[in-house]
mmCIF file of N, CA and C in Angstrom:
data_model
loop_
_atom_site.group_PDB
_atom_site.id
_atom_site.type_symbol
_atom_site.label_atom_id
_atom_site.label_comp_id
_atom_site.label_asym_id
_atom_site.label_seq_id
_atom_site.Cartn_x
_atom_site.Cartn_y
_atom_site.Cartn_z
ATOM 1 N N MET A 1 -1.344 8.395 11.748
ATOM 2 C CA MET A 1 -0.829 7.099 12.120
ATOM 3 C C MET A 1 0.689 7.171 12.110
ATOM 4 N N GLU A 2 1.280 6.667 13.165
ATOM 5 C CA GLU A 2 2.733 6.606 13.240
ATOM 6 C C GLU A 2 3.157 5.162 13.120
ATOM 7 N N LEU A 3 4.065 4.925 12.192
ATOM 8 C CA LEU A 3 4.571 3.578 11.981
ATOM 9 C C LEU A 3 5.978 3.470 12.519
ATOM 10 N N ASP A 4 6.344 2.270 12.883
ATOM 11 C CA ASP A 4 7.697 1.983 13.333
ATOM 12 C C ASP A 4 8.650 2.227 12.163
ATOM 13 N N PRO A 5 9.681 3.071 12.348
ATOM 14 C CA PRO A 5 10.607 3.362 11.246
ATOM 15 C C PRO A 5 11.258 2.117 10.657
ATOM 16 N N VAL A 6 11.485 1.109 11.476
ATOM 17 C CA VAL A 6 12.073 -0.135 10.979
ATOM 18 C C VAL A 6 11.102 -0.820 10.019
ATOM 19 N N GLU A 7 9.817 -0.812 10.367
ATOM 20 C CA GLU A 7 8.806 -1.419 9.505
ATOM 21 C C GLU A 7 8.518 -0.537 8.292
ATOM 22 N N LEU A 8 8.737 0.752 8.413
ATOM 23 C CA LEU A 8 8.443 1.694 7.343
ATOM 24 C C LEU A 8 9.468 1.653 6.215
ATOM 25 N N LYS A 9 10.715 1.305 6.524
ATOM 26 C CA LYS A 9 11.772 1.313 5.506
ATOM 27 C C LYS A 9 11.441 0.418 4.307
ATOM 28 N N PRO A 10 11.020 -0.834 4.493
ATOM 29 C CA PRO A 10 10.673 -1.656 3.329
ATOM 30 C C PRO A 10 9.488 -1.088 2.539
ATOM 31 N N VAL A 11 8.560 -0.453 3.235
ATOM 32 C CA VAL A 11 7.413 0.164 2.559
ATOM 33 C C VAL A 11 7.893 1.297 1.660
ATOM 34 N N LEU A 12 8.756 2.137 2.191
ATOM 35 C CA LEU A 12 9.290 3.243 1.395
ATOM 36 C C LEU A 12 10.091 2.731 0.205
ATOM 37 N N ASN A 13 10.879 1.689 0.419
ATOM 38 C CA ASN A 13 11.632 1.103 -0.691
ATOM 39 C C ASN A 13 10.702 0.576 -1.774
ATOM 40 N N ARG A 14 9.639 -0.076 -1.355
ATOM 41 C CA ARG A 14 8.667 -0.614 -2.309
ATOM 42 C C ARG A 14 7.993 0.518 -3.078
ATOM 43 N N LEU A 15 7.640 1.598 -2.397
ATOM 44 C CA LEU A 15 6.993 2.736 -3.068
ATOM 45 C C LEU A 15 7.960 3.441 -4.022
ATOM 46 N N LYS A 16 9.218 3.543 -3.636
ATOM 47 C CA LYS A 16 10.211 4.143 -4.537
ATOM 48 C C LYS A 16 10.391 3.284 -5.785
ATOM 49 N N ARG A 17 10.363 1.972 -5.594
ATOM 50 C CA ARG A 17 10.459 1.057 -6.734
ATOM 51 C C ARG A 17 9.241 1.256 -7.654
ATOM 52 N N ALA A 18 8.073 1.382 -7.063
ATOM 53 C CA ALA A 18 6.858 1.611 -7.852
ATOM 54 C C ALA A 18 6.934 2.945 -8.586
ATOM 55 N N GLN A 19 7.487 3.947 -7.942
ATOM 56 C CA GLN A 19 7.653 5.250 -8.577
ATOM 57 C C GLN A 19 8.536 5.129 -9.819
ATOM 58 N N GLY A 20 9.619 4.386 -9.698
ATOM 59 C CA GLY A 20 10.500 4.152 -10.844
ATOM 60 C C GLY A 20 9.803 3.364 -11.940
ATOM 61 N N GLN A 21 8.992 2.392 -11.547
ATOM 62 C CA GLN A 21 8.251 1.604 -12.529
ATOM 63 C C GLN A 21 7.229 2.465 -13.264
ATOM 64 N N LEU A 22 6.573 3.368 -12.548
ATOM 65 C CA LEU A 22 5.617 4.261 -13.199
ATOM 66 C C LEU A 22 6.312 5.205 -14.173
ATOM 67 N N ALA A 23 7.471 5.702 -13.789
ATOM 68 C CA ALA A 23 8.244 6.554 -14.707
ATOM 69 C C ALA A 23 8.622 5.764 -15.952
ATOM 70 N N ALA A 24 8.962 4.499 -15.763
ATOM 71 C CA ALA A 24 9.301 3.645 -16.912
ATOM 72 C C ALA A 24 8.083 3.430 -17.809
ATOM 73 N N VAL A 25 6.918 3.268 -17.218
ATOM 74 C CA VAL A 25 5.687 3.100 -18.011
ATOM 75 C C VAL A 25 5.455 4.336 -18.867
ATOM 76 N N ILE A 26 5.610 5.497 -18.286
ATOM 77 C CA ILE A 26 5.410 6.747 -19.031
ATOM 78 C C ILE A 26 6.386 6.833 -20.204
ATOM 79 N N ARG A 27 7.652 6.536 -19.935
ATOM 80 C CA ARG A 27 8.652 6.559 -21.013
ATOM 81 C C ARG A 27 8.321 5.541 -22.099
ATOM 82 N N MET A 28 7.895 4.369 -21.684
ATOM 83 C CA MET A 28 7.560 3.319 -22.645
ATOM 84 C C MET A 28 6.413 3.749 -23.552
ATOM 85 N N ILE A 29 5.412 4.378 -22.969
ATOM 86 C CA ILE A 29 4.272 4.855 -23.769
ATOM 87 C C ILE A 29 4.723 5.948 -24.730
ATOM 88 N N GLU A 30 5.516 6.880 -24.201
ATOM 89 C CA GLU A 30 6.017 7.970 -25.043
ATOM 90 C C GLU A 30 6.901 7.441 -26.176
ATOM 91 N N ASP A 31 7.629 6.362 -25.918
ATOM 92 C CA ASP A 31 8.510 5.776 -26.928
ATOM 93 C C ASP A 31 7.796 4.809 -27.859
ATOM 94 N N GLY A 32 6.515 4.575 -27.623
ATOM 95 C CA GLY A 32 5.748 3.688 -28.498
ATOM 96 C C GLY A 32 6.079 2.213 -28.328
ATOM 97 N N ARG A 33 6.439 1.801 -27.116
ATOM 98 C CA ARG A 33 6.793 0.402 -26.860
ATOM 99 C C ARG A 33 5.575 -0.504 -26.986
ATOM 100 N N GLU A 34 5.834 -1.780 -27.099
ATOM 101 C CA GLU A 34 4.779 -2.775 -27.252
ATOM 102 C C GLU A 34 3.817 -2.740 -26.062
ATOM 103 N N CYS A 35 2.559 -2.933 -26.375
ATOM 104 C CA CYS A 35 1.508 -2.911 -25.355
ATOM 105 C C CYS A 35 1.790 -3.927 -24.248
ATOM 106 N N SER A 36 2.211 -5.117 -24.608
ATOM 107 C CA SER A 36 2.447 -6.157 -23.602
ATOM 108 C C SER A 36 3.558 -5.750 -22.638
ATOM 109 N N GLU A 37 4.585 -5.070 -23.140
ATOM 110 C CA GLU A 37 5.671 -4.608 -22.273
ATOM 111 C C GLU A 37 5.177 -3.536 -21.307
ATOM 112 N N VAL A 38 4.351 -2.627 -21.814
ATOM 113 C CA VAL A 38 3.802 -1.549 -20.985
ATOM 114 C C VAL A 38 2.919 -2.141 -19.887
ATOM 115 N N ILE A 39 2.055 -3.074 -20.263
ATOM 116 C CA ILE A 39 1.139 -3.676 -19.297
ATOM 117 C C ILE A 39 1.912 -4.447 -18.231
ATOM 118 N N THR A 40 2.958 -5.157 -18.623
ATOM 119 C CA THR A 40 3.768 -5.900 -17.654
ATOM 120 C C THR A 40 4.385 -4.957 -16.632
ATOM 121 N N GLN A 41 4.932 -3.850 -17.106
ATOM 122 C CA GLN A 41 5.553 -2.882 -16.206
ATOM 123 C C GLN A 41 4.505 -2.207 -15.329
ATOM 124 N N LEU A 42 3.354 -1.884 -15.896
ATOM 125 C CA LEU A 42 2.272 -1.259 -15.144
ATOM 126 C C LEU A 42 1.750 -2.209 -14.064
ATOM 127 N N SER A 43 1.651 -3.472 -14.396
ATOM 128 C CA SER A 43 1.220 -4.477 -13.429
ATOM 129 C C SER A 43 2.195 -4.568 -12.265
ATOM 130 N N ALA A 44 3.480 -4.530 -12.568
ATOM 131 C CA ALA A 44 4.496 -4.586 -11.514
ATOM 132 C C ALA A 44 4.374 -3.378 -10.582
ATOM 133 N N ALA A 45 4.150 -2.203 -11.138
ATOM 134 C CA ALA A 45 3.990 -0.994 -10.318
ATOM 135 C C ALA A 45 2.744 -1.092 -9.447
ATOM 136 N N SER A 46 1.681 -1.587 -10.024
ATOM 137 C CA SER A 46 0.427 -1.733 -9.285
ATOM 138 C C SER A 46 0.586 -2.706 -8.115
ATOM 139 N N LYS A 47 1.249 -3.828 -8.364
ATOM 140 C CA LYS A 47 1.466 -4.807 -7.297
ATOM 141 C C LYS A 47 2.352 -4.236 -6.197
ATOM 142 N N ALA A 48 3.356 -3.469 -6.574
ATOM 143 C CA ALA A 48 4.237 -2.861 -5.574
ATOM 144 C C ALA A 48 3.457 -1.896 -4.683
ATOM 145 N N MET A 49 2.581 -1.115 -5.274
ATOM 146 C CA MET A 49 1.781 -0.176 -4.481
ATOM 147 C C MET A 49 0.783 -0.917 -3.596
ATOM 148 N N ASP A 50 0.172 -1.974 -4.131
ATOM 149 C CA ASP A 50 -0.747 -2.768 -3.318
ATOM 150 C C ASP A 50 -0.034 -3.373 -2.120
ATOM 151 N N ARG A 51 1.140 -3.928 -2.358
ATOM 152 C CA ARG A 51 1.898 -4.541 -1.266
ATOM 153 C C ARG A 51 2.297 -3.496 -0.225
ATOM 154 N N ALA A 52 2.647 -2.320 -0.672
ATOM 155 C CA ALA A 52 2.983 -1.249 0.269
ATOM 156 C C ALA A 52 1.766 -0.891 1.111
ATOM 157 N N GLY A 53 0.623 -0.792 0.468
ATOM 158 C CA GLY A 53 -0.609 -0.477 1.200
ATOM 159 C C GLY A 53 -0.961 -1.536 2.220
ATOM 160 N N PHE A 54 -0.855 -2.789 1.821
ATOM 161 C CA PHE A 54 -1.150 -3.872 2.757
ATOM 162 C C PHE A 54 -0.145 -3.898 3.901
ATOM 163 N N SER A 55 1.086 -3.584 3.609
ATOM 164 C CA SER A 55 2.104 -3.549 4.646
ATOM 165 C C SER A 55 1.818 -2.432 5.648
ATOM 166 N N ILE A 56 1.393 -1.294 5.145
ATOM 167 C CA ILE A 56 1.039 -0.182 6.029
ATOM 168 C C ILE A 56 -0.131 -0.577 6.913
ATOM 169 N N ILE A 57 -1.124 -1.220 6.320
ATOM 170 C CA ILE A 57 -2.270 -1.662 7.114
ATOM 171 C C ILE A 57 -1.817 -2.666 8.167
ATOM 172 N N ALA A 58 -1.014 -3.640 7.755
ATOM 173 C CA ALA A 58 -0.565 -4.668 8.695
ATOM 174 C C ALA A 58 0.267 -4.064 9.823
ATOM 175 N N SER A 59 1.085 -3.071 9.511
ATOM 176 C CA SER A 59 1.953 -2.464 10.517
ATOM 177 C C SER A 59 1.213 -1.519 11.445
ATOM 178 N N GLY A 60 0.304 -0.764 10.883
ATOM 179 C CA GLY A 60 -0.320 0.282 11.673
ATOM 180 C C GLY A 60 -1.724 0.029 12.151
ATOM 181 N N LEU A 61 -2.402 -0.873 11.516
ATOM 182 C CA LEU A 61 -3.809 -1.060 11.825
ATOM 183 C C LEU A 61 -4.034 -1.520 13.253
ATOM 184 N N GLN A 62 -3.286 -2.496 13.680
ATOM 185 C CA GLN A 62 -3.488 -3.014 15.021
ATOM 186 C C GLN A 62 -3.275 -1.937 16.070
ATOM 187 N N SER A 63 -2.182 -1.204 15.964
ATOM 188 C CA SER A 63 -1.921 -0.187 16.978
ATOM 189 C C SER A 63 -2.945 0.939 16.927
ATOM 190 N N CYS A 64 -3.325 1.344 15.728
ATOM 191 C CA CYS A 64 -4.317 2.415 15.603
ATOM 192 C C CYS A 64 -5.668 1.978 16.159
ATOM 193 N N MET A 65 -6.091 0.803 15.754
ATOM 194 C CA MET A 65 -7.406 0.344 16.158
ATOM 195 C C MET A 65 -7.440 -0.006 17.644
ATOM 196 N N LEU A 66 -6.360 -0.566 18.170
ATOM 197 C CA LEU A 66 -6.331 -0.872 19.597
ATOM 198 C C LEU A 66 -6.340 0.401 20.419
ATOM 199 N N ALA A 67 -5.611 1.411 19.961
ATOM 200 C CA ALA A 67 -5.620 2.692 20.672
ATOM 201 C C ALA A 67 -7.018 3.291 20.662
ATOM 202 N N GLU A 68 -7.677 3.184 19.508
ATOM 203 C CA GLU A 68 -9.043 3.705 19.400
ATOM 204 C C GLU A 68 -9.985 2.921 20.305
ATOM 205 N N ALA A 69 -9.798 1.600 20.367
ATOM 206 C CA ALA A 69 -10.665 0.757 21.182
ATOM 207 C C ALA A 69 -10.494 1.037 22.668
ATOM 208 N N ARG A 70 -9.321 1.538 23.048
ATOM 209 C CA ARG A 70 -9.064 1.841 24.460
ATOM 210 C C ARG A 70 -9.662 3.175 24.897
ATOM 211 N N GLU A 71 -10.084 3.965 23.925
ATOM 212 C CA GLU A 71 -10.669 5.264 24.261
ATOM 213 C C GLU A 71 -11.977 5.052 25.013
ATOM 214 N N PRO A 72 -12.278 5.953 25.932
ATOM 215 C CA PRO A 72 -13.531 5.843 26.683
ATOM 216 C C PRO A 72 -14.734 5.783 25.738
ATOM 217 N N GLY A 73 -15.645 4.877 26.040
ATOM 218 C CA GLY A 73 -16.856 4.752 25.242
ATOM 219 C C GLY A 73 -16.722 3.821 24.057
ATOM 220 N N SER A 74 -15.545 3.287 23.813
ATOM 221 C CA SER A 74 -15.339 2.366 22.704
ATOM 222 C C SER A 74 -15.146 0.965 23.271
ATOM 223 N N ALA A 75 -16.106 0.089 23.018
ATOM 224 C CA ALA A 75 -16.092 -1.231 23.639
ATOM 225 C C ALA A 75 -15.218 -2.229 22.889
ATOM 226 N N GLN A 76 -15.138 -2.116 21.592
ATOM 227 C CA GLN A 76 -14.377 -3.093 20.812
ATOM 228 C C GLN A 76 -13.923 -2.483 19.503
ATOM 229 N N LEU A 77 -13.072 -3.196 18.793
ATOM 230 C CA LEU A 77 -12.630 -2.744 17.482
ATOM 231 C C LEU A 77 -13.827 -2.662 16.547
ATOM 232 N N ASP A 78 -13.854 -1.657 15.726
ATOM 233 C CA ASP A 78 -14.946 -1.474 14.782
ATOM 234 C C ASP A 78 -14.692 -2.338 13.554
ATOM 235 N N ARG A 79 -15.380 -3.477 13.486
ATOM 236 C CA ARG A 79 -15.184 -4.432 12.396
ATOM 237 C C ARG A 79 -15.463 -3.798 11.037
ATOM 238 N N ASP A 80 -16.493 -2.984 10.943
ATOM 239 C CA ASP A 80 -16.826 -2.329 9.674
ATOM 240 C C ASP A 80 -15.708 -1.405 9.215
ATOM 241 N N LYS A 81 -15.100 -0.710 10.155
ATOM 242 C CA LYS A 81 -14.003 0.193 9.813
ATOM 243 C C LYS A 81 -12.795 -0.604 9.308
ATOM 244 N N LEU A 82 -12.484 -1.723 9.978
ATOM 245 C CA LEU A 82 -11.400 -2.582 9.521
ATOM 246 C C LEU A 82 -11.645 -3.096 8.110
ATOM 247 N N GLU A 83 -12.859 -3.561 7.889
ATOM 248 C CA GLU A 83 -13.214 -4.105 6.576
ATOM 249 C C GLU A 83 -13.101 -3.033 5.506
ATOM 250 N N LYS A 84 -13.548 -1.829 5.801
ATOM 251 C CA LYS A 84 -13.478 -0.739 4.828
ATOM 252 C C LYS A 84 -12.039 -0.406 4.455
ATOM 253 N N LEU A 85 -11.138 -0.416 5.444
ATOM 254 C CA LEU A 85 -9.721 -0.155 5.155
ATOM 255 C C LEU A 85 -9.128 -1.212 4.234
ATOM 256 N N PHE A 86 -9.416 -2.473 4.513
ATOM 257 C CA PHE A 86 -8.892 -3.537 3.659
ATOM 258 C C PHE A 86 -9.479 -3.452 2.249
ATOM 259 N N LEU A 87 -10.764 -3.217 2.155
ATOM 260 C CA LEU A 87 -11.422 -3.157 0.850
ATOM 261 C C LEU A 87 -10.994 -1.945 0.043
ATOM 262 N N SER A 88 -10.502 -0.902 0.691
ATOM 263 C CA SER A 88 -10.050 0.272 -0.047
ATOM 264 C C SER A 88 -8.863 -0.062 -0.943
ATOM 265 N N LEU A 89 -8.149 -1.143 -0.637
ATOM 266 C CA LEU A 89 -7.026 -1.574 -1.451
ATOM 267 C C LEU A 89 -7.388 -2.687 -2.430
ATOM 268 N N ALA A 90 -8.572 -3.202 -2.320
ATOM 269 C CA ALA A 90 -8.968 -4.322 -3.190
ATOM 270 C C ALA A 90 -9.324 -3.846 -4.580
#
């Protein structure tokens, strides 16, 4: 899948932020920080990754699926395939 570089930049920024948050979680655990602080940071990293995934789907899904639907022998978008992609992030 090829994404528009303009649309990809915020996704990459979000993933880099999540990477930093995960590194912070590891340090916090190693340093024996409070459980609530660790969970808060872990939650933030998880949400950042989820948002990046949804953004990738939103940016690329339509073009990928429309291109696939235009292929000979493909009458329409595969609803089951779309649903599976969305549920993979749920």
